[in-house]
């Protein structure tokens, strides 16, 4: 099946620093990638949708200047949390889908971000 | 506005019995529904899906039922196994739109 990886799997950083999370589709070309955030015991909240070569579409309430998304190729999207603060601590998950199906998204393993 | 709801945050089932997870939705435009399984600190794993033109889809131990008039779907797992213990999310979308996830149900299988 389609495999999506994320790197790093966990990261601890100081407040004010920026953190970059990578999402890669390993065995297929992902025309669209999604970034989600999950708080403890809560659902997955979609942050943004990115299509290769174009600007990401952010969900209402998500600061695009804080969460920078780049989808430079059909196999790689990055999420950069700029000037991270403790309230940004969360579990970030990406997903990807290919040309054959938009409905079935394949999820990465997630990245646990802790901001001290 | 929570368009996809899973009203049971948790469910415990004896091993070997049937697990039934429920999901309700409010948006009548939804025409595709999916169930995902998630372990802690991992991304969701796709389990099974169903299109609105069907009312049942089966894959091994997993069966999803869709009742469009009631805007309700359910996931049946039989027989339940300890490895099924996880959080289950239902999700829905229409056309090529984004997925909307439910709040999840934590399933615990008791040996």
mmCIF file of N, CA and C in Angstrom, chain A:
data_model
loop_
_atom_site.group_PDB
_atom_site.id
_atom_site.type_symbol
_atom_site.label_atom_id
_atom_site.label_comp_id
_atom_site.label_asym_id
_atom_site.label_seq_id
_atom_site.Cartn_x
_atom_site.Cartn_y
_atom_site.Cartn_z
ATOM 1 N N UNK A 1 0.813 -1.210 0.000
ATOM 2 C CA UNK A 1 0.000 0.000 0.000
ATOM 3 C C UNK A 1 0.837 1.247 0.000
ATOM 4 N N UNK A 2 0.192 2.379 -0.121
ATOM 5 C CA UNK A 2 0.888 3.655 -0.150
ATOM 6 C C UNK A 2 1.497 3.973 1.220
ATOM 7 N N UNK A 3 2.733 4.412 1.200
ATOM 8 C CA UNK A 3 3.444 4.685 2.449
ATOM 9 C C UNK A 3 3.805 6.160 2.521
ATOM 10 N N UNK A 4 3.534 6.736 3.680
ATOM 11 C CA UNK A 4 3.871 8.127 3.937
ATOM 12 C C UNK A 4 4.755 8.182 5.180
ATOM 13 N N UNK A 5 5.848 8.889 5.068
ATOM 14 C CA UNK A 5 6.740 9.010 6.227
ATOM 15 C C UNK A 5 6.774 10.453 6.710
ATOM 16 N N UNK A 6 7.133 10.623 7.967
ATOM 17 C CA UNK A 6 7.309 11.941 8.539
ATOM 18 C C UNK A 6 8.625 11.971 9.290
ATOM 19 N N UNK A 7 9.251 13.144 9.252
ATOM 20 C CA UNK A 7 10.496 13.304 9.981
ATOM 21 C C UNK A 7 10.586 14.712 10.530
ATOM 22 N N UNK A 8 10.935 14.893 11.792
ATOM 23 C CA UNK A 8 11.253 13.849 12.766
ATOM 24 C C UNK A 8 9.983 13.251 13.363
ATOM 25 N N UNK A 9 10.123 12.185 14.107
ATOM 26 C CA UNK A 9 8.966 11.589 14.769
ATOM 27 C C UNK A 9 8.647 12.340 16.060
ATOM 28 N N UNK A 10 9.671 12.954 16.629
ATOM 29 C CA UNK A 10 9.411 13.804 17.795
ATOM 30 C C UNK A 10 10.490 14.884 17.850
ATOM 31 N N UNK A 11 10.134 16.003 18.405
ATOM 32 C CA UNK A 11 11.092 17.104 18.522
ATOM 33 C C UNK A 11 10.742 17.947 19.737
ATOM 34 N N UNK A 12 11.788 18.324 20.458
ATOM 35 C CA UNK A 12 11.654 19.227 21.597
ATOM 36 C C UNK A 12 12.456 20.475 21.279
ATOM 37 N N UNK A 13 11.841 21.627 21.427
ATOM 38 C CA UNK A 13 12.561 22.857 21.096
ATOM 39 C C UNK A 13 12.245 23.944 22.112
ATOM 40 N N UNK A 14 13.062 24.967 22.086
ATOM 41 C CA UNK A 14 12.850 26.090 22.990
ATOM 42 C C UNK A 14 11.854 27.054 22.375
ATOM 43 N N UNK A 15 11.169 27.765 23.214
ATOM 44 C CA UNK A 15 10.215 28.765 22.757
ATOM 45 C C UNK A 15 10.924 29.814 21.898
ATOM 46 N N UNK A 16 10.310 30.168 20.784
ATOM 47 C CA UNK A 16 10.899 31.174 19.904
ATOM 48 C C UNK A 16 11.640 30.602 18.721
ATOM 49 N N UNK A 17 11.954 29.331 18.766
ATOM 50 C CA UNK A 17 12.661 28.723 17.637
ATOM 51 C C UNK A 17 11.659 28.224 16.598
ATOM 52 N N UNK A 18 12.182 27.890 15.434
ATOM 53 C CA UNK A 18 11.339 27.362 14.349
ATOM 54 C C UNK A 18 11.641 25.890 14.141
ATOM 55 N N UNK A 19 10.631 25.153 13.811
ATOM 56 C CA UNK A 19 10.769 23.709 13.644
ATOM 57 C C UNK A 19 10.195 23.305 12.292
ATOM 58 N N UNK A 20 10.937 22.506 11.562
ATOM 59 C CA UNK A 20 10.466 22.040 10.264
ATOM 60 C C UNK A 20 10.144 20.554 10.338
ATOM 61 N N UNK A 21 8.978 20.193 9.837
ATOM 62 C CA UNK A 21 8.543 18.799 9.788
ATOM 63 C C UNK A 21 8.382 18.404 8.327
ATOM 64 N N UNK A 22 8.957 17.265 7.975
ATOM 65 C CA UNK A 22 8.867 16.797 6.593
ATOM 66 C C UNK A 22 7.855 15.678 6.451
ATOM 67 N N UNK A 23 7.176 15.679 5.345
ATOM 68 C CA UNK A 23 6.222 14.622 5.030
ATOM 69 C C UNK A 23 6.543 14.127 3.628
ATOM 70 N N UNK A 24 6.794 12.831 3.516
ATOM 71 C CA UNK A 24 7.164 12.263 2.219
ATOM 72 C C UNK A 24 6.260 11.101 1.830
ATOM 73 N N UNK A 25 5.854 11.069 0.596
ATOM 74 C CA UNK A 25 5.175 9.893 0.059
ATOM 75 C C UNK A 25 6.261 9.030 -0.573
ATOM 76 N N UNK A 26 6.397 7.809 -0.088
ATOM 77 C CA UNK A 26 7.561 6.994 -0.456
ATOM 78 C C UNK A 26 7.391 6.204 -1.744
ATOM 79 N N UNK A 27 6.168 5.824 -2.065
ATOM 80 C CA UNK A 27 6.012 4.946 -3.224
ATOM 81 C C UNK A 27 4.917 5.412 -4.166
ATOM 82 N N UNK A 28 4.561 6.675 -4.051
ATOM 83 C CA UNK A 28 3.582 7.211 -4.993
ATOM 84 C C UNK A 28 3.748 8.723 -5.059
ATOM 85 N N UNK A 29 3.209 9.294 -6.097
ATOM 86 C CA UNK A 29 3.273 10.747 -6.245
ATOM 87 C C UNK A 29 2.013 11.358 -5.628
ATOM 88 N N UNK A 30 2.230 12.208 -4.669
ATOM 89 C CA UNK A 30 1.121 12.810 -3.930
ATOM 90 C C UNK A 30 0.793 14.178 -4.516
ATOM 91 N N UNK A 31 -0.304 14.228 -5.220
ATOM 92 C CA UNK A 31 -0.703 15.512 -5.787
ATOM 93 C C UNK A 31 -1.183 16.460 -4.696
ATOM 94 N N UNK A 32 -1.734 15.895 -3.658
ATOM 95 C CA UNK A 32 -2.245 16.721 -2.565
ATOM 96 C C UNK A 32 -1.781 16.150 -1.236
ATOM 97 N N UNK A 33 -1.351 17.033 -0.374
ATOM 98 C CA UNK A 33 -0.975 16.628 0.986
ATOM 99 C C UNK A 33 -1.739 17.481 1.981
ATOM 100 N N UNK A 34 -2.037 16.893 3.101
ATOM 101 C CA UNK A 34 -2.801 17.568 4.140
ATOM 102 C C UNK A 34 -1.994 17.582 5.426
ATOM 103 N N UNK A 35 -2.165 18.633 6.182
ATOM 104 C CA UNK A 35 -1.539 18.707 7.499
ATOM 105 C C UNK A 35 -2.627 18.818 8.561
ATOM 106 N N UNK A 36 -2.525 17.938 9.553
ATOM 107 C CA UNK A 36 -3.488 17.889 10.648
ATOM 108 C C UNK A 36 -2.749 18.129 11.966
ATOM 109 N N UNK A 37 -3.571 18.501 12.920
ATOM 110 C CA UNK A 37 -3.062 18.663 14.273
ATOM 111 C C UNK A 37 -4.032 17.920 15.194
ATOM 112 N N UNK A 38 -3.466 17.210 16.142
ATOM 113 C CA UNK A 38 -4.318 16.498 17.073
ATOM 114 C C UNK A 38 -3.930 16.845 18.497
ATOM 115 N N UNK A 39 -4.906 17.370 19.249
ATOM 116 C CA UNK A 39 -4.712 17.600 20.671
ATOM 117 C C UNK A 39 -5.121 16.331 21.416
ATOM 118 N N UNK A 40 -4.619 16.167 22.635
ATOM 119 C CA UNK A 40 -4.952 14.950 23.395
ATOM 120 C C UNK A 40 -6.450 14.719 23.488
ATOM 121 N N UNK A 41 -6.847 13.507 23.196
ATOM 122 C CA UNK A 41 -8.239 13.078 23.288
ATOM 123 C C UNK A 41 -9.178 13.893 22.398
ATOM 124 N N UNK A 42 -8.632 14.430 21.338
ATOM 125 C CA UNK A 42 -9.479 15.171 20.417
ATOM 126 C C UNK A 42 -9.311 14.641 19.011
ATOM 127 N N UNK A 43 -10.174 15.115 18.142
ATOM 128 C CA UNK A 43 -10.150 14.638 16.769
ATOM 129 C C UNK A 43 -8.999 15.265 16.001
ATOM 130 N N UNK A 44 -8.823 14.787 14.806
ATOM 131 C CA UNK A 44 -7.842 15.385 13.908
ATOM 132 C C UNK A 44 -8.410 16.678 13.341
ATOM 133 N N UNK A 45 -7.667 17.741 13.480
ATOM 134 C CA UNK A 45 -8.123 19.020 12.961
ATOM 135 C C UNK A 45 -7.283 19.391 11.738
ATOM 136 N N UNK A 46 -7.943 19.525 10.615
ATOM 137 C CA UNK A 46 -7.225 19.879 9.402
ATOM 138 C C UNK A 46 -6.696 21.301 9.524
ATOM 139 N N UNK A 47 -5.406 21.460 9.234
ATOM 140 C CA UNK A 47 -4.800 22.783 9.288
ATOM 141 C C UNK A 47 -4.764 23.411 7.905
ATOM 142 N N UNK A 48 -4.323 22.594 6.932
ATOM 143 C CA UNK A 48 -4.146 23.147 5.589
ATOM 144 C C UNK A 48 -4.054 22.032 4.567
ATOM 145 N N UNK A 49 -4.355 22.398 3.346
ATOM 146 C CA UNK A 49 -4.258 21.494 2.206
ATOM 147 C C UNK A 49 -3.233 22.066 1.251
ATOM 148 N N UNK A 50 -2.308 21.238 0.815
ATOM 149 C CA UNK A 50 -1.309 21.755 -0.118
ATOM 150 C C UNK A 50 -1.257 20.919 -1.382
ATOM 151 N N UNK A 51 -1.177 21.594 -2.468
ATOM 152 C CA UNK A 51 -1.021 20.969 -3.774
ATOM 153 C C UNK A 51 0.350 21.321 -4.320
ATOM 154 N N UNK A 52 0.968 20.368 -4.964
ATOM 155 C CA UNK A 52 2.318 20.550 -5.464
ATOM 156 C C UNK A 52 2.412 21.766 -6.360
ATOM 157 N N UNK A 53 3.341 22.628 -6.032
ATOM 158 C CA UNK A 53 3.618 23.786 -6.864
ATOM 159 C C UNK A 53 2.724 24.984 -6.638
ATOM 160 N N UNK A 54 1.805 24.886 -5.707
ATOM 161 C CA UNK A 54 0.941 26.040 -5.461
ATOM 162 C C UNK A 54 0.871 26.331 -3.967
ATOM 163 N N UNK A 55 0.293 27.464 -3.659
ATOM 164 C CA UNK A 55 0.208 27.858 -2.251
ATOM 165 C C UNK A 55 -0.793 26.980 -1.513
ATOM 166 N N UNK A 56 -0.520 26.784 -0.244
ATOM 167 C CA UNK A 56 -1.410 25.967 0.567
ATOM 168 C C UNK A 56 -2.698 26.726 0.871
ATOM 169 N N UNK A 57 -3.747 25.955 1.064
ATOM 170 C CA UNK A 57 -5.033 26.520 1.484
ATOM 171 C C UNK A 57 -5.215 26.230 2.959
ATOM 172 N N UNK A 58 -5.309 27.290 3.754
ATOM 173 C CA UNK A 58 -5.373 27.129 5.193
ATOM 174 C C UNK A 58 -6.825 27.133 5.669
ATOM 175 N N UNK A 59 -7.065 26.353 6.704
ATOM 176 C CA UNK A 59 -8.385 26.340 7.319
ATOM 177 C C UNK A 59 -8.564 27.604 8.172
ATOM 178 N N UNK A 60 -9.814 27.910 8.386
ATOM 179 C CA UNK A 60 -10.118 29.101 9.176
ATOM 180 C C UNK A 60 -9.502 28.985 10.567
ATOM 181 N N UNK A 61 -8.875 30.051 10.975
ATOM 182 C CA UNK A 61 -8.281 30.067 12.302
ATOM 183 C C UNK A 61 -6.836 29.612 12.352
ATOM 184 N N UNK A 62 -6.302 29.120 11.260
ATOM 185 C CA UNK A 62 -4.905 28.686 11.220
ATOM 186 C C UNK A 62 -4.061 29.813 10.627
ATOM 187 N N UNK A 63 -3.049 30.236 11.392
ATOM 188 C CA UNK A 63 -2.219 31.348 10.944
ATOM 189 C C UNK A 63 -1.209 30.892 9.900
ATOM 190 N N UNK A 64 -1.372 31.364 8.690
ATOM 191 C CA UNK A 64 -0.493 30.919 7.623
ATOM 192 C C UNK A 64 0.935 31.428 7.791
ATOM 193 N N UNK A 65 1.107 32.555 8.492
ATOM 194 C CA UNK A 65 2.462 33.065 8.698
ATOM 195 C C UNK A 65 3.181 32.302 9.799
ATOM 196 N N UNK A 66 2.406 31.601 10.609
ATOM 197 C CA UNK A 66 3.009 30.838 11.691
ATOM 198 C C UNK A 66 3.299 29.404 11.245
ATOM 199 N N UNK A 67 2.398 28.873 10.466
ATOM 200 C CA UNK A 67 2.548 27.498 9.987
ATOM 201 C C UNK A 67 2.797 27.558 8.480
ATOM 202 N N UNK A 68 4.083 27.565 8.129
ATOM 203 C CA UNK A 68 4.461 27.685 6.728
ATOM 204 C C UNK A 68 4.484 26.321 6.071
ATOM 205 N N UNK A 69 3.792 26.203 4.973
ATOM 206 C CA UNK A 69 3.725 24.928 4.276
ATOM 207 C C UNK A 69 4.299 25.097 2.875
ATOM 208 N N UNK A 70 5.175 24.150 2.547
ATOM 209 C CA UNK A 70 5.785 24.145 1.227
ATOM 210 C C UNK A 70 5.620 22.767 0.621
ATOM 211 N N UNK A 71 5.102 22.715 -0.587
ATOM 212 C CA UNK A 71 4.898 21.427 -1.272
ATOM 213 C C UNK A 71 5.686 21.493 -2.571
ATOM 214 N N UNK A 72 7.001 21.339 -2.421
ATOM 215 C CA UNK A 72 7.908 21.615 -3.528
ATOM 216 C C UNK A 72 7.928 20.539 -4.597
ATOM 217 N N UNK A 73 7.586 19.326 -4.220
ATOM 218 C CA UNK A 73 7.615 18.243 -5.199
ATOM 219 C C UNK A 73 6.437 17.315 -4.954
ATOM 220 N N UNK A 74 6.265 16.351 -5.832
ATOM 221 C CA UNK A 74 5.138 15.430 -5.702
ATOM 222 C C UNK A 74 5.341 14.399 -4.607
ATOM 223 N N UNK A 75 6.487 14.440 -3.961
ATOM 224 C CA UNK A 75 6.724 13.474 -2.893
ATOM 225 C C UNK A 75 7.091 14.117 -1.568
ATOM 226 N N UNK A 76 7.127 15.437 -1.512
ATOM 227 C CA UNK A 76 7.578 16.093 -0.286
ATOM 228 C C UNK A 76 6.772 17.353 0.016
ATOM 229 N N UNK A 77 6.291 17.418 1.248
ATOM 230 C CA UNK A 77 5.699 18.647 1.767
ATOM 231 C C UNK A 77 6.329 18.918 3.120
ATOM 232 N N UNK A 78 6.534 20.190 3.426
ATOM 233 C CA UNK A 78 7.101 20.530 4.729
ATOM 234 C C UNK A 78 6.186 21.508 5.448
ATOM 235 N N UNK A 79 6.161 21.340 6.762
ATOM 236 C CA UNK A 79 5.433 22.255 7.645
ATOM 237 C C UNK A 79 6.467 22.868 8.576
ATOM 238 N N UNK A 80 6.569 24.186 8.571
ATOM 239 C CA UNK A 80 7.478 24.878 9.471
ATOM 240 C C UNK A 80 6.669 25.662 10.486
ATOM 241 N N UNK A 81 6.866 25.320 11.738
ATOM 242 C CA UNK A 81 6.227 26.062 12.825
ATOM 243 C C UNK A 81 7.207 27.175 13.207
ATOM 244 N N UNK A 82 6.851 28.397 12.898
ATOM 245 C CA UNK A 82 7.778 29.514 13.137
ATOM 246 C C UNK A 82 7.559 30.104 14.522
ATOM 247 N N UNK A 83 8.645 30.514 15.138
ATOM 248 C CA UNK A 83 8.593 31.114 16.470
ATOM 249 C C UNK A 83 7.643 30.319 17.370
ATOM 250 N N UNK A 84 7.994 29.081 17.557
ATOM 251 C CA UNK A 84 7.117 28.169 18.297
ATOM 252 C C UNK A 84 6.951 28.600 19.758
ATOM 253 N N UNK A 85 5.767 28.389 20.268
ATOM 254 C CA UNK A 85 5.457 28.659 21.669
ATOM 255 C C UNK A 85 4.865 27.405 22.303
ATOM 256 N N UNK A 86 4.846 27.335 23.622
ATOM 257 C CA UNK A 86 4.328 26.125 24.283
ATOM 258 C C UNK A 86 2.938 25.698 23.802
ATOM 259 N N UNK A 87 2.103 26.656 23.441
ATOM 260 C CA UNK A 87 0.754 26.289 22.987
ATOM 261 C C UNK A 87 0.754 25.617 21.624
ATOM 262 N N UNK A 88 1.899 25.651 20.943
ATOM 263 C CA UNK A 88 2.024 24.943 19.664
ATOM 264 C C UNK A 88 2.360 23.468 19.863
ATOM 265 N N UNK A 89 2.650 23.104 21.098
ATOM 266 C CA UNK A 89 2.954 21.700 21.380
ATOM 267 C C UNK A 89 1.746 20.847 21.018
ATOM 268 N N UNK A 90 1.979 19.847 20.218
ATOM 269 C CA UNK A 90 0.872 19.040 19.707
ATOM 270 C C UNK A 90 1.427 17.879 18.909
ATOM 271 N N UNK A 91 0.527 17.082 18.403
ATOM 272 C CA UNK A 91 0.880 15.971 17.517
ATOM 273 C C UNK A 91 0.466 16.379 16.111
ATOM 274 N N UNK A 92 1.438 16.496 15.223
ATOM 275 C CA UNK A 92 1.170 16.931 13.863
ATOM 276 C C UNK A 92 1.254 15.730 12.917
ATOM 277 N N UNK A 93 0.227 15.588 12.115
ATOM 278 C CA UNK A 93 0.148 14.450 11.212
ATOM 279 C C UNK A 93 -0.087 14.950 9.791
ATOM 280 N N UNK A 94 0.635 14.360 8.859
ATOM 281 C CA UNK A 94 0.379 14.689 7.462
ATOM 282 C C UNK A 94 -0.300 13.512 6.789
ATOM 283 N N UNK A 95 -0.955 13.780 5.709
ATOM 284 C CA UNK A 95 -1.516 12.714 4.887
ATOM 285 C C UNK A 95 -1.342 13.098 3.431
ATOM 286 N N UNK A 96 -1.456 12.105 2.584
ATOM 287 C CA UNK A 96 -1.251 12.351 1.160
ATOM 288 C C UNK A 96 -2.209 11.506 0.353
ATOM 289 N N UNK A 97 -2.564 12.022 -0.779
ATOM 290 C CA UNK A 97 -3.367 11.221 -1.697
ATOM 291 C C UNK A 97 -2.842 11.431 -3.106
ATOM 292 N N UNK A 98 -3.050 10.428 -3.922
ATOM 293 C CA UNK A 98 -2.558 10.481 -5.292
ATOM 294 C C UNK A 98 -3.667 10.802 -6.265
ATOM 295 N N UNK A 99 -3.301 10.754 -7.513
ATOM 296 C CA UNK A 99 -4.256 11.102 -8.566
ATOM 297 C C UNK A 99 -5.443 10.147 -8.604
ATOM 298 N N UNK A 100 -5.191 8.894 -8.174
ATOM 299 C CA UNK A 100 -6.235 7.886 -8.325
ATOM 300 C C UNK A 100 -7.362 8.023 -7.309
ATOM 301 N N UNK A 101 -7.087 8.694 -6.221
ATOM 302 C CA UNK A 101 -8.146 8.793 -5.213
ATOM 303 C C UNK A 101 -7.907 9.958 -4.277
ATOM 304 N N UNK A 102 -8.839 10.845 -4.209
ATOM 305 C CA UNK A 102 -8.759 11.949 -3.265
ATOM 306 C C UNK A 102 -9.387 11.550 -1.938
ATOM 307 N N UNK A 103 -10.286 10.562 -1.999
ATOM 308 C CA UNK A 103 -10.995 10.187 -0.785
ATOM 309 C C UNK A 103 -10.096 9.480 0.203
ATOM 310 N N UNK A 104 -9.275 8.605 -0.297
ATOM 311 C CA UNK A 104 -8.480 7.795 0.611
ATOM 312 C C UNK A 104 -7.133 8.433 0.826
ATOM 313 N N UNK A 105 -6.990 9.028 1.980
ATOM 314 C CA UNK A 105 -5.734 9.658 2.341
ATOM 315 C C UNK A 105 -4.889 8.652 3.112
ATOM 316 N N UNK A 106 -3.615 8.690 2.877
ATOM 317 C CA UNK A 106 -2.667 7.827 3.574
ATOM 318 C C UNK A 106 -1.874 8.697 4.537
ATOM 319 N N UNK A 107 -1.898 8.279 5.782
ATOM 320 C CA UNK A 107 -1.343 9.119 6.820
ATOM 321 C C UNK A 107 0.094 8.754 7.171
ATOM 322 N N UNK A 108 0.831 9.777 7.528
ATOM 323 C CA UNK A 108 2.154 9.559 8.087
ATOM 324 C C UNK A 108 2.038 9.154 9.540
ATOM 325 N N UNK A 109 3.148 8.802 10.163
ATOM 326 C CA UNK A 109 3.125 8.342 11.552
ATOM 327 C C UNK A 109 2.991 9.462 12.566
ATOM 328 N N UNK A 110 3.083 10.700 12.117
ATOM 329 C CA UNK A 110 2.930 11.818 13.038
ATOM 330 C C UNK A 110 4.239 12.310 13.624
ATOM 331 N N UNK A 111 4.225 13.546 14.085
ATOM 332 C CA UNK A 111 5.379 14.174 14.742
ATOM 333 C C UNK A 111 4.910 14.812 16.032
ATOM 334 N N UNK A 112 5.533 14.409 17.117
ATOM 335 C CA UNK A 112 5.198 14.999 18.417
ATOM 336 C C UNK A 112 6.092 16.201 18.650
ATOM 337 N N UNK A 113 5.507 17.381 18.729
ATOM 338 C CA UNK A 113 6.264 18.614 18.983
ATOM 339 C C UNK A 113 6.020 19.071 20.412
ATOM 340 N N UNK A 114 7.101 19.270 21.123
ATOM 341 C CA UNK A 114 7.024 19.828 22.478
ATOM 342 C C UNK A 114 7.845 21.095 22.509
ATOM 343 N N UNK A 115 7.212 22.187 22.860
ATOM 344 C CA UNK A 115 7.902 23.470 22.942
ATOM 345 C C UNK A 115 8.038 23.848 24.411
ATOM 346 N N UNK A 116 9.275 24.031 24.831
ATOM 347 C CA UNK A 116 9.528 24.318 26.247
ATOM 348 C C UNK A 116 9.419 25.812 26.547
#
